[in-house]
Amino acid sequence: MNKQHLDSTPPSKGFRVSLFVTCLADLFRPSVAFASIKLLEQAGCEVTVPLQQTCCGQPTYNTGDYESTIPLAQQVIELLESADYVVVPSGSCAGMICHHYPRLLEGEWRDRALQLAAKTFELTTFLSDIVHIELNGRNPVKLPTVTYHDSCAGLRELGIKGQPRKLLRELCDTQVKELQQTEVCCGFGGTFCTKMPEISGKMVGDKLNNALATEAKILTGGDLGCLLNIAGRATRQGEDIEVRHIAELLCGDLDGPAIGEGK
Amino acid sequence: MKQTSETFLENASEALKDAGKAQRRDLLALFTPMVRDAAINNFENFQTLRQHVKKVRQHSLDNLDHYLAQFEQEAVRNGNRVHFARDGDELNSIVLDICQQHSARRIAKGKSMVTEETGLNDFLQRANLDVMETDLGEYIIQQAGETPSHIVGPALHKSAAEIRELFLDKHDLGPRELAETADLVAEARGVLREHFLKAEVGIIGANALIAENGYTMLVTNEGNGDLCANLPRVLIVCTTMDRVLPRAEDASAMLRLLVRSATGQPQTCYTSYYSGPRREQDTDGPLETHIVLLDNKRSDVLASDYHEMLQCIRCGACLNHCPIYASVGGHAYGWVYPGPMGSILTPLLTSLEQSAALPNACTSCGRCAEVCPADIPLPDLLRDLRHQEATENLSSTPWRRGMKMHAWLARHPRLYHALTAIGIPLLHRLGRKRGRFSRLPMADGWTSQRDFPAPQRKTFMQLYKARNKASRRRADDR
């Protein structure tokens, strides 16, 4: 095994998974990554976290700086390609690896990108469709009412729709209260939200209002970018709704403050 | 048409302030995808037909020289005169020449985004011609002195109350109520009918040019295209050369997608094929017909990395599904074509410099590409335009440098982790109590609209390494 990989559990017979933490979880919400590890281990996976990881390159890529993104993409490929499976607790970062690396790279690197893409999965898809996580005698997580925001990249690039809802049903005994226009963008869009703040503000305002209309106590989703955006708007407006990543809900990690909440 | 794409952000800001119009846009953004979905979901062959139409469009564009030549030959055989215009000015001059040859004073015009692109109405009016738009939406905005806000529904931004005020002001028809929408339509119909009967020249656009028979095809819901084409003595069809399709059945296939995607109808009320001037045995129809085919940089686009944009069939579905278009409306984009397709076409047909904001008016949400009947990868083309902006130094310099810095740092994991291990705990301590920041240096864009959530106490990498160290120590102790 690569020296950079540190085992977090003793080897098991299950799936060998490398976790790509994503820069937002690394910096803003480590609990998302720890919850992901816990869920993957519950599903019988052997999880390693390659320590040299930083960012998948979405910010520079979407800004149009392809030249700076290419070496970053190559670095991620080198770091992850030896894994059996790569799991990412974010639809947009997984989409970046699966769809945009092959588009960005050429020749041999494109082939390597495609090979990596074939074994890279967003967390809820992997738990639901590949390893088929089950409660295995554990009690379902008790949750207040939950609404779910379908993040765009996960939804449209990776087809994530039923998986998180199924997991919430099976692991938390929770039926999602659907918000109107759930498939419409929340206005995050990476650097878009700071480049065009007023338009982004209108969009996140609409998203939040639709979420509030469900009267759910928690809004969840699979992408921290969107969740930081929506949570920031919710606290700004002083709304009574918690925003948490789906990985935290699925493993019952509800003790710490929600996104944007103080102690 | 005067372009204001340069001030997109200011235009958008203005648009967002008008609460009434914003609410109208919200309703349309809810309603138009619903009718489109209903039409597409009741139509089992959408994906198959979409791939078919895409192939047909690509094939036509790849062999444009061949099909254009064939179209011209067949159209001339039908008695049409075919003109090619390199740019908007050329198209305008050709049209004016034809009008002057016939000493025309009154023009009845069907809806045509191409002539919006060339500014034909202004040009003809400056030559003292009386040009009247005959599509109801176009007529309304012409009376209001506005430009289209949508490529299919040009006056969708106007409420019935506004239109009532406009008609009461513009039509000298004495005291009347115009209480119902139907009254408004009836009044416009009456005014327009007069003009149709007096016009010497009719001008229409085309949704397709059919190479095998030299026909032009046009869809309308009001039948005004047919009146423009058949009542005046002279007909001029203005369109662009990329509309050409090999066969009539290709146009039919495209139609099945176009109308469902545009208005959610299985077909429009009128689908018309125009062959040419009145023949000896015909009892009506124009005596002389012209077809003016505009290039206006489309051959450059065809040769560029953005060539897929020419597959566009102008249905407007990408506008209806774009949350940014829904937020700010069509006028903010500052030229003829708004929304995702406009944010690509405007830079390509005018200049990227004049419209540098438009490719950035996108969150890459992908909803436009999902519904595009021509399967154009709109978000990818928008990103490629941003790439071109970065390459040509059209984006802001601090922004570009910041991004380069981020990428450089991300390529040096040790330094990246060392710096974030200092920065994140600091940020956490500063925001610990409230868990968020209402203001933060260098994050005005974010904090002007929402709080900035504070990070948890350390980075994942710090915590994870510490956890591994502890478990190794425990293992050593045993």
XYZ file of C-alpha atoms in Angstrom:
741
model
C 0.000 0.000 0.000
C 1.044 3.548 -0.679
C 2.940 5.093 2.206
C 0.577 8.009 2.211
C -2.350 5.776 3.078
C -2.904 5.344 6.782
C -5.299 2.662 7.848
C -8.148 3.830 9.972
C -9.449 0.336 10.697
C -7.940 -3.118 10.670
C -8.188 -4.687 7.211
C -11.483 -6.432 6.579
C -12.721 -8.584 3.749
C -14.920 -5.800 2.425
C -14.461 -3.060 -0.128
C -11.219 -1.100 -0.022
C -12.226 2.526 -0.254
C -10.163 5.704 -0.515
C -12.040 8.692 0.814
C -11.661 11.949 -1.066
C -12.588 14.323 1.725
C -13.119 17.453 -0.439
C -11.624 20.792 0.519
C -14.844 22.185 1.973
C -15.294 19.255 4.368
C -11.593 19.385 5.253
C -11.708 23.078 6.059
C -15.255 23.801 7.226
C -16.886 20.612 8.357
C -14.577 17.703 9.261
C -17.590 16.027 10.865
C -18.842 15.275 7.320
C -15.690 13.324 6.543
C -15.700 11.495 9.883
C -19.372 10.624 9.400
C -18.538 9.332 5.920
C -15.783 7.113 7.309
C -18.133 5.777 9.976
C -20.860 4.985 7.444
C -18.461 3.292 5.066
C -17.077 1.177 7.911
C -20.591 0.279 9.022
C -21.150 -0.932 5.484
C -18.093 -3.188 5.804
C -15.575 -1.071 3.904
C -11.937 -0.665 4.700
C -11.418 3.081 4.523
C -8.180 4.909 3.911
C -7.663 8.612 3.553
C -4.806 9.586 1.232
C -3.108 12.345 3.198
C -1.748 14.356 0.292
C -5.187 15.400 -0.920
C -6.284 19.024 -1.144
C -8.881 20.165 -3.698
C -10.324 18.631 -6.869
C -9.840 21.843 -8.833
C -13.452 22.877 -9.370
C -12.937 26.540 -8.424
C -10.223 27.139 -11.013
C -11.909 24.913 -13.594
C -15.244 26.670 -13.406
C -13.565 30.053 -13.512
C -12.100 28.977 -16.837
C -8.485 28.598 -15.724
C -7.974 25.199 -17.336
C -4.190 25.574 -17.337
C -4.017 25.709 -13.529
C -6.566 22.923 -13.159
C -4.784 20.353 -15.327
C -1.815 19.727 -12.986
C -4.215 19.633 -10.037
C -6.362 17.023 -11.783
C -3.242 15.001 -12.574
C -2.205 15.201 -8.923
C -5.602 13.875 -7.797
C -5.443 11.048 -10.351
C -1.977 10.000 -9.177
C -3.114 10.088 -5.587
C -6.293 8.066 -6.028
C -5.829 5.727 -8.974
C -4.375 2.885 -6.919
C -7.588 2.597 -4.875
C -10.243 -0.031 -5.525
C -12.967 2.547 -4.975
C -12.922 6.284 -4.413
C -15.791 7.748 -2.419
C -16.537 11.458 -2.249
C -19.066 13.079 0.104
C -19.999 15.640 -2.562
C -21.800 15.335 -5.880
C -19.973 18.208 -7.497
C -16.470 16.984 -6.569
C -17.366 13.454 -7.681
C -18.794 14.945 -10.887
C -15.578 16.877 -11.387
C -13.578 13.657 -11.227
C -16.021 11.541 -13.220
C -17.026 13.978 -15.962
C -14.734 16.933 -16.113
C -11.288 15.368 -15.676
C -11.783 13.287 -18.836
C -12.996 16.408 -20.651
C -10.053 18.463 -19.455
C -7.231 15.992 -20.042
C -5.849 14.449 -23.182
C -4.031 11.316 -24.280
C -2.717 8.984 -21.605
C -3.993 11.258 -18.845
C -7.471 11.086 -20.279
C -7.348 7.287 -20.154
C -6.184 7.404 -16.553
C -8.956 9.922 -15.765
C -11.540 7.570 -17.282
C -10.211 4.657 -15.244
C -10.455 6.722 -12.086
C -13.919 7.925 -13.056
C -15.114 4.332 -13.383
C -14.387 3.603 -9.715
C -15.289 6.965 -8.201
C -18.633 7.369 -6.446
C -20.494 9.985 -4.539
C -21.107 8.840 -0.961
C -24.878 8.190 -0.986
C -24.681 6.429 -4.351
C -21.904 4.194 -3.072
C -23.695 3.384 0.182
C -27.012 2.765 -1.505
C -26.161 1.164 -4.838
C -22.719 -0.426 -4.427
C -22.291 -1.635 -0.843
C -26.001 -1.690 0.062
C -25.623 -0.411 3.602
C -28.125 -1.800 6.095
C -29.008 -1.180 9.738
C -27.776 -4.646 10.724
C -29.575 -4.604 14.034
C -28.681 -1.018 14.929
C -31.545 1.272 15.846
C -32.602 3.689 13.172
C -31.385 7.247 13.737
C -34.129 9.430 15.188
C -34.571 12.600 13.155
C -36.962 15.513 13.229
C -38.647 16.325 9.890
C -36.170 16.602 7.056
C -36.229 18.291 3.661
C -33.629 17.614 0.980
C -31.993 19.922 -1.552
C -30.954 18.201 -4.777
C -27.577 19.710 -5.596
C -27.238 20.284 -9.322
C -24.019 18.481 -10.182
C -24.983 15.384 -8.214
C -28.463 15.372 -9.687
C -27.608 16.005 -13.326
C -24.071 14.729 -13.742
C -24.400 11.653 -11.540
C -28.142 10.984 -11.349
C -28.321 11.246 -7.556
C -31.996 11.451 -6.663
C -33.381 8.309 -5.086
C -30.247 7.255 -3.185
C -30.219 9.837 -0.373
C -33.976 9.494 0.074
C -33.711 5.715 0.241
C -30.915 5.930 2.822
C -32.888 8.362 4.965
C -35.827 5.969 4.797
C -33.835 2.873 5.624
C -31.274 4.161 8.128
C -33.300 6.948 9.756
C -36.865 5.814 9.182
C -37.471 9.256 7.705
C -39.543 10.279 4.737
C -38.197 13.456 3.111
C -40.643 16.380 3.013
C -40.066 17.501 -0.540
C -39.510 21.176 -1.163
C -40.996 22.881 -4.192
C -38.503 23.421 -7.040
C -36.089 21.036 -5.352
C -34.173 20.556 -8.610
C -33.550 24.279 -9.103
C -30.099 25.617 -8.262
C -29.615 27.256 -4.835
C -27.430 30.002 -6.318
C -24.114 28.773 -4.930
C -22.366 27.848 -8.191
C -18.855 28.007 -6.712
C -17.365 31.371 -7.495
C -20.684 32.508 -9.026
C -22.062 33.415 -5.604
C -19.334 35.977 -5.015
C -19.125 37.188 -8.626
C -22.849 37.856 -8.922
C -23.977 38.206 -5.301
C -27.328 39.863 -5.924
C -28.532 37.197 -8.345
C -27.156 34.490 -6.088
C -28.948 36.115 -3.152
C -32.252 36.018 -4.993
C -31.743 32.348 -5.804
C -30.758 31.257 -2.304
C -33.615 33.317 -0.894
C -36.059 31.398 -3.085
C -34.474 28.084 -2.127
C -34.702 28.895 1.567
C -38.323 30.015 1.292
C -39.248 26.782 -0.432
C -37.463 24.846 2.314
C -39.223 26.815 5.062
C -42.575 26.167 3.418
C -42.126 22.439 4.124
C -41.903 23.239 7.856
C -39.060 20.748 8.104
C -36.679 21.189 11.037
C -33.606 20.140 9.071
C -32.534 20.857 5.529
C -29.984 18.387 4.250
C -28.125 17.658 1.046
C -25.034 16.046 -0.321
C -22.917 19.084 -1.181
C -21.330 21.333 1.408
C -21.090 24.276 -0.995
C -24.862 24.474 -1.354
C -25.363 23.819 2.350
C -22.996 26.611 3.428
C -24.871 28.911 1.075
C -28.328 27.968 2.316
C -27.260 27.863 5.984
C -25.673 31.307 5.661
C -28.906 32.691 4.290
C -31.002 30.950 6.947
C -28.972 32.417 9.821
C -28.903 35.823 8.139
C -32.702 35.804 8.027
C -32.896 34.306 11.513
C -34.893 31.300 10.333
C -35.547 28.310 12.514
C -34.126 25.545 10.329
C -30.951 23.526 10.796
C -28.707 22.768 7.836
C -26.646 19.584 7.991
C -24.873 17.313 5.524
C -26.603 14.027 4.804
C -23.618 11.987 6.023
C -24.083 13.491 9.491
C -27.769 12.616 9.537
C -27.269 9.074 8.302
C -24.826 8.212 11.083
C -26.784 10.123 13.706
C -24.155 12.773 14.340
C -26.481 15.546 15.494
C -24.737 16.598 18.714
C -22.543 19.361 17.346
C -23.887 22.681 16.105
C -25.536 22.731 12.658
C -23.801 24.626 9.869
C -23.494 28.292 10.804
C -24.734 27.728 14.362
C -22.683 28.687 17.417
C -22.222 26.665 20.573
C -29.807 47.182 -31.573
C -27.837 49.008 -28.927
C -25.975 46.556 -26.771
C -25.803 46.911 -22.981
C -24.305 43.528 -22.088
C -21.295 45.283 -20.601
C -23.419 46.473 -17.701
C -25.086 43.095 -17.098
C -24.612 43.293 -13.330
C -26.128 46.766 -13.114
C -28.969 45.760 -15.450
C -29.605 42.719 -13.269
C -29.572 44.810 -10.144
C -32.178 47.151 -11.601
C -34.329 44.224 -12.700
C -34.236 42.667 -9.226
C -35.546 45.876 -7.674
C -38.860 45.697 -9.564
C -40.802 43.366 -7.290
C -43.848 43.128 -9.558
C -41.842 42.065 -12.581
C -39.738 39.703 -10.447
C -42.888 37.974 -9.254
C -44.071 37.635 -12.861
C -40.788 36.018 -13.783
C -41.025 33.634 -10.819
C -44.441 32.493 -11.993
C -43.223 31.978 -15.546
C -40.222 30.046 -14.258
C -42.606 27.752 -12.427
C -45.152 27.449 -15.210
C -43.088 27.129 -18.406
C -41.053 24.080 -17.277
C -44.301 22.422 -16.200
C -45.947 22.713 -19.614
C -42.744 21.634 -21.344
C -42.384 18.606 -19.046
C -45.998 17.614 -19.629
C -45.500 17.751 -23.395
C -42.199 15.888 -23.351
C -43.301 13.244 -20.845
C -46.331 12.460 -22.986
C -44.019 11.988 -25.914
C -42.161 8.751 -25.576
C -39.522 9.306 -28.238
C -37.915 12.433 -26.840
C -34.393 11.071 -26.243
C -34.358 9.124 -29.504
C -35.672 12.014 -31.540
C -33.312 14.424 -29.777
C -30.316 12.347 -30.797
C -31.712 12.093 -34.308
C -32.288 15.834 -34.632
C -28.844 16.547 -33.220
C -27.295 14.279 -35.851
C -29.314 15.918 -38.605
C -28.301 19.369 -37.438
C -24.656 18.377 -37.162
C -24.718 16.765 -40.587
C -26.345 19.833 -42.138
C -23.787 22.131 -40.549
C -20.861 19.891 -41.469
C -22.047 20.030 -45.088
C -23.395 23.540 -45.034
C -21.808 24.541 -48.352
C -23.473 21.622 -50.121
C -26.934 22.097 -48.638
C -26.884 25.860 -49.032
C -26.031 25.492 -52.700
C -28.803 22.952 -53.094
C -31.262 25.157 -51.252
C -30.358 28.158 -53.395
C -30.707 26.170 -56.593
C -34.119 24.798 -55.629
C -35.367 28.112 -54.277
C -34.363 29.896 -57.482
C -36.048 27.164 -59.481
C -39.239 27.944 -57.514
C -38.975 31.576 -58.615
C -37.361 33.081 -55.491
C -34.436 35.459 -55.541
C -31.812 34.420 -52.996
C -29.434 36.952 -51.447
C -26.500 36.351 -49.138
C -25.647 38.986 -46.523
C -22.310 38.938 -44.782
C -23.439 41.114 -41.873
C -26.408 42.977 -40.508
C -25.773 46.128 -42.500
C -25.765 44.144 -45.707
C -29.045 42.451 -44.864
C -30.643 45.792 -44.011
C -29.474 47.356 -47.295
C -30.708 44.424 -49.365
C -34.135 44.651 -47.730
C -34.332 48.424 -48.152
C -33.339 48.155 -51.817
C -36.128 45.694 -52.460
C -38.639 47.936 -50.673
C -37.508 50.967 -52.636
C -37.634 49.122 -55.953
C -41.311 48.583 -55.258
C -41.832 52.106 -53.929
C -43.137 50.480 -50.784
C -44.139 52.617 -47.815
C -45.774 50.095 -45.513
C -44.175 46.912 -44.280
C -45.918 44.109 -42.382
C -43.394 42.176 -40.414
C -43.532 38.761 -38.769
C -41.490 37.959 -35.695
C -37.826 37.480 -36.526
C -34.963 37.453 -34.055
C -32.556 37.753 -36.984
C -33.925 41.155 -37.912
C -33.721 42.154 -34.243
C -30.071 41.191 -34.525
C -29.553 43.457 -37.540
C -31.709 46.319 -36.247
C -33.801 46.211 -39.419
C -36.836 48.098 -38.075
C -34.823 51.162 -37.072
C -32.991 51.087 -40.366
C -36.189 50.979 -42.447
C -37.891 53.574 -40.300
C -34.975 55.948 -40.796
C -35.686 55.558 -44.526
C -39.264 56.690 -43.802
C -40.873 53.303 -44.145
C -43.806 52.429 -41.923
C -42.834 49.089 -40.365
C -45.353 47.281 -38.222
C -44.641 44.155 -36.207
C -47.574 41.755 -36.511
C -46.809 39.090 -33.926
C -48.859 40.224 -30.928
C -45.914 40.125 -28.530
C -43.629 41.913 -30.967
C -46.362 44.436 -31.712
C -46.729 45.203 -28.006
C -43.034 45.815 -27.443
C -42.766 47.798 -30.659
C -45.525 50.084 -29.407
C -43.811 50.304 -26.028
C -40.452 51.072 -27.641
C -38.879 48.060 -25.960
C -36.871 45.051 -27.058
C -37.832 41.374 -26.693
C -37.203 39.841 -23.279
C -37.625 36.286 -24.551
C -36.906 34.747 -27.957
C -40.297 33.019 -28.159
C -42.498 35.298 -26.058
C -41.018 38.749 -26.619
C -43.507 40.546 -24.347
C -43.718 37.975 -21.549
C -42.396 40.626 -19.180
C -45.503 42.778 -19.623
C -48.700 42.368 -17.630
C -52.182 42.717 -19.129
C -52.637 45.939 -17.155
C -49.511 47.444 -18.702
C -50.635 46.407 -22.177
C -54.042 47.953 -21.567
C -52.435 51.281 -20.620
C -50.216 51.042 -23.674
C -53.102 50.424 -26.081
C -55.237 53.183 -24.559
C -52.295 55.513 -25.046
C -51.209 54.419 -28.529
C -54.460 53.578 -30.322
C -56.606 56.553 -31.138
C -59.899 54.669 -30.826
C -61.922 56.783 -28.438
C -63.135 55.894 -24.930
C -63.285 52.152 -24.209
C -62.788 49.723 -21.338
C -60.498 46.932 -22.587
C -61.392 45.076 -19.401
C -60.611 41.580 -20.605
C -57.451 40.154 -22.137
C -59.621 39.115 -25.097
C -60.499 42.777 -25.653
C -56.817 43.611 -25.903
C -56.231 40.851 -28.415
C -59.273 41.904 -30.457
C -58.120 45.511 -30.558
C -54.604 44.591 -31.689
C -56.131 42.282 -34.275
C -58.248 45.113 -35.698
C -55.318 47.519 -35.893
C -53.066 44.924 -37.442
C -55.642 43.773 -40.009
C -55.755 47.296 -41.466
C -52.019 47.284 -41.835
C -51.908 43.824 -43.425
C -54.300 44.980 -46.118
C -52.291 48.104 -46.915
C -48.747 46.755 -46.713
C -46.804 46.492 -49.949
C -44.036 44.308 -48.532
C -44.154 41.475 -46.004
C -41.081 40.405 -44.050
C -40.917 37.129 -42.121
C -38.289 34.861 -40.614
C -37.849 31.118 -40.995
C -37.418 28.183 -38.651
C -35.903 26.031 -41.362
C -34.685 26.117 -44.946
C -35.309 22.876 -46.761
C -32.566 22.052 -49.245
C -34.348 19.351 -51.236
C -37.257 21.572 -52.319
C -36.085 25.115 -51.659
C -38.967 25.846 -49.249
C -38.725 27.947 -46.125
C -40.658 26.854 -43.047
C -42.188 29.046 -40.363
C -44.201 28.281 -37.237
C -46.526 30.803 -35.608
C -49.451 30.616 -33.231
C -51.276 33.624 -34.631
C -51.175 33.055 -38.369
C -49.618 36.475 -38.805
C -46.740 34.939 -40.744
C -49.157 33.741 -43.416
C -50.817 37.136 -43.673
C -47.405 38.834 -44.009
C -46.436 36.289 -46.648
C -49.600 36.248 -48.709
C -51.309 39.650 -48.602
C -48.522 42.060 -49.665
C -47.216 42.001 -53.244
C -43.657 41.279 -52.153
C -42.380 38.794 -49.589
C -38.916 38.911 -48.049
C -37.789 35.990 -45.863
C -34.901 36.985 -43.613
C -33.044 34.242 -41.836
C -29.573 32.836 -41.264
C -27.774 30.271 -43.345
C -27.397 27.796 -40.456
C -31.164 27.082 -40.586
C -30.733 24.792 -43.603
C -31.825 21.135 -43.353
C -31.490 18.482 -46.040
C -35.053 17.195 -46.312
C -38.637 18.151 -45.517
C -38.859 15.220 -43.117
C -35.878 16.615 -41.205
C -37.811 19.822 -40.697
C -40.778 17.775 -39.450
C -38.590 15.901 -36.993
C -37.163 19.158 -35.694
C -40.660 20.620 -35.384
C -41.802 17.851 -33.112
C -39.094 18.838 -30.638
C -39.152 22.574 -31.229
C -42.756 23.225 -30.341
C -42.933 20.866 -27.375
C -39.758 22.384 -25.979
C -40.877 25.945 -26.614
C -44.508 26.151 -25.539
C -45.441 22.627 -24.526
C -47.798 22.321 -27.498
C -47.643 19.223 -29.713
C -47.564 21.656 -32.619
C -48.147 25.331 -33.219
C -51.463 26.588 -34.626
C -49.796 27.382 -37.933
C -46.925 25.579 -39.612
C -46.293 27.087 -43.025
C -44.058 26.190 -45.928
C -43.357 28.964 -48.413
C -42.310 27.862 -51.862
C -42.075 31.076 -53.866
C -44.120 33.632 -55.796
C -47.651 33.120 -57.037
C -47.811 30.802 -60.033
C -50.108 31.311 -63.010
C -52.859 29.063 -61.707
C -52.665 30.473 -58.137
C -55.384 32.875 -57.029
C -53.322 34.545 -54.329
C -49.826 34.851 -52.889
C -47.018 37.341 -53.388
C -45.908 38.339 -56.857
C -42.255 38.481 -55.942
C -40.336 36.657 -53.228
C -36.843 37.124 -51.838
C -34.852 35.083 -49.367
C -32.028 36.886 -47.559
C -29.558 34.631 -45.805
C -27.433 36.261 -43.135
C -24.041 35.058 -42.002
C -23.038 37.621 -39.359
C -20.088 35.644 -37.971
C -21.872 32.288 -38.099
C -19.284 30.887 -40.473
C -16.652 31.893 -37.897
C -18.633 30.101 -35.193
C -18.889 27.042 -37.435
C -15.109 26.930 -37.719
C -14.587 27.502 -33.990
C -14.717 25.284 -30.890
C -18.204 26.665 -30.268
C -19.725 25.181 -33.448
C -22.258 23.106 -31.487
C -24.049 26.363 -30.676
C -25.241 26.478 -34.292
C -27.362 23.377 -33.608
C -29.695 25.638 -31.610
C -33.289 25.575 -32.874
C -34.398 28.659 -30.901
C -37.018 27.004 -28.717
C -36.237 29.056 -25.625
C -36.328 26.045 -23.267
C -32.916 26.980 -21.861
C -34.277 30.422 -20.954
C -37.345 28.948 -19.290
C -35.236 26.589 -17.194
C -32.394 28.939 -16.282
C -32.620 30.222 -12.689
C -30.529 33.247 -13.613
C -32.756 34.186 -16.534
C -35.711 33.717 -14.174
C -34.085 36.012 -11.631
C -33.117 38.919 -13.867
C -35.187 38.569 -17.063
C -34.124 38.888 -20.670
C -33.383 42.598 -20.864
C -30.523 42.387 -18.376
C -28.490 40.407 -20.908
C -28.370 43.554 -22.993
C -28.753 42.238 -26.516
C -31.060 40.137 -28.708
C -30.591 36.665 -27.251
C -30.826 36.185 -23.467
C -30.433 33.223 -21.111
C -27.922 30.417 -21.601
C -28.092 30.384 -25.413
C -27.786 34.163 -25.445
C -24.836 34.151 -23.070
C -23.030 32.061 -25.674
C -24.365 33.673 -28.853
C -23.884 37.273 -27.736
C -20.105 36.981 -27.241
C -19.806 34.992 -30.465
C -21.911 37.305 -32.631
C -20.792 40.598 -31.075
C -17.593 40.399 -29.034
C -16.485 38.682 -25.860
C -15.051 41.955 -24.646
C -18.444 43.677 -24.816
C -20.223 40.798 -23.115
C -17.628 39.337 -20.748
C -20.109 39.137 -17.851
C -22.553 36.895 -19.693
C -20.600 33.609 -19.672
C -20.210 34.143 -15.922
C -23.958 34.392 -15.419
C -24.093 30.638 -14.923
C -23.860 28.303 -11.933
C -23.188 25.275 -14.168
C -26.424 23.818 -12.784
C -26.952 21.999 -16.079
C -30.717 22.405 -16.253
C -30.464 24.065 -19.673
C -28.444 21.217 -21.162
C -30.855 18.719 -19.666
C -33.800 20.157 -21.608
C -32.033 21.391 -24.760
C -33.724 19.578 -27.678
C -30.585 20.014 -29.783
C -28.473 18.486 -27.000
C -26.034 21.408 -26.903
C -23.606 21.219 -23.945
C -24.452 24.783 -22.922
C -22.655 24.868 -19.529
C -19.495 23.478 -21.145
C -19.568 26.129 -23.878
C -20.125 28.821 -21.249
C -17.139 27.514 -19.285
C -15.066 27.454 -22.465
C -15.942 31.121 -22.976
C -14.758 31.812 -19.424
C -11.581 29.984 -20.345
C -11.203 32.264 -23.338
C -11.740 35.253 -21.049
C -9.004 33.991 -18.733
C -6.677 33.447 -21.683
C -7.379 36.857 -23.185
C -7.143 38.633 -19.816
C -10.767 39.742 -19.978
C -11.590 38.613 -16.442
C -10.531 40.739 -13.479
C -6.831 40.514 -12.692
C -7.044 40.094 -8.874
C -9.628 37.378 -9.407
C -7.449 35.547 -11.913
C -4.413 35.813 -9.665
C -6.388 34.614 -6.660
C -7.492 31.531 -8.568
C -3.958 30.799 -9.740
C -2.749 31.166 -6.153
C -5.406 28.751 -4.924
C -4.442 26.183 -7.562
C -0.744 26.582 -6.804
C -1.334 26.091 -3.103
C -3.539 23.060 -3.741
C -0.655 21.545 -5.713
C 1.595 21.824 -2.643
C -0.237 19.677 -0.080
C 2.269 20.100 2.763
C 2.176 23.865 2.573
C -1.590 23.814 1.978
C -2.200 21.705 5.081
C 0.259 23.733 7.164
C -1.403 27.024 6.255
C -4.965 25.776 6.655
C -3.989 24.252 10.018
C -3.185 27.782 11.181
C -5.979 29.658 9.392
C -8.951 27.430 10.129
C -8.555 27.221 13.948
C -8.086 30.979 13.971
C -11.247 31.517 11.949
C -13.042 29.071 14.242
C -12.015 30.989 17.373
C -13.115 34.286 15.851
C -16.540 32.949 14.928
C -17.000 30.386 17.686
C -19.693 32.108 19.670
C -22.125 32.848 16.871
C -20.899 30.149 14.525
C -20.889 32.583 11.635
C -19.691 35.940 10.380
C -21.941 38.697 9.064
C -18.932 40.384 7.531
C -15.541 39.085 6.548
C -12.664 40.817 4.761
C -12.459 39.909 1.065
C -15.786 38.074 1.194
C -18.151 40.993 0.573
C -19.832 39.185 -2.297
C -20.738 36.321 0.007
C -21.624 38.297 3.116
C -23.712 40.907 1.301
C -26.360 38.204 0.864
C -25.787 35.649 3.604
C -23.704 34.888 6.685
C -20.408 33.132 6.326
C -20.580 29.946 8.414
C -17.581 29.553 10.719
C -15.526 26.370 10.392
C -15.439 23.644 13.011
C -12.459 23.875 15.377
C -9.727 22.244 13.247
C -9.271 20.946 9.725
C -10.135 17.341 9.014
C -6.510 16.632 8.168
C -5.360 17.911 11.564
C -7.942 15.885 13.433
C -7.431 12.776 11.346
C -3.661 12.783 11.730
C -4.003 13.321 15.474
C -6.476 10.459 15.673
C -4.138 8.137 13.800
C -1.221 9.142 15.972
C -3.218 8.375 19.108
C -4.314 4.986 17.857
C -0.733 4.127 16.874
C 0.431 5.137 20.349
C -2.218 2.901 21.906
C -1.076 0.035 19.701
C 2.586 0.609 20.735
C 1.620 0.675 24.428
C -0.012 -2.726 24.187
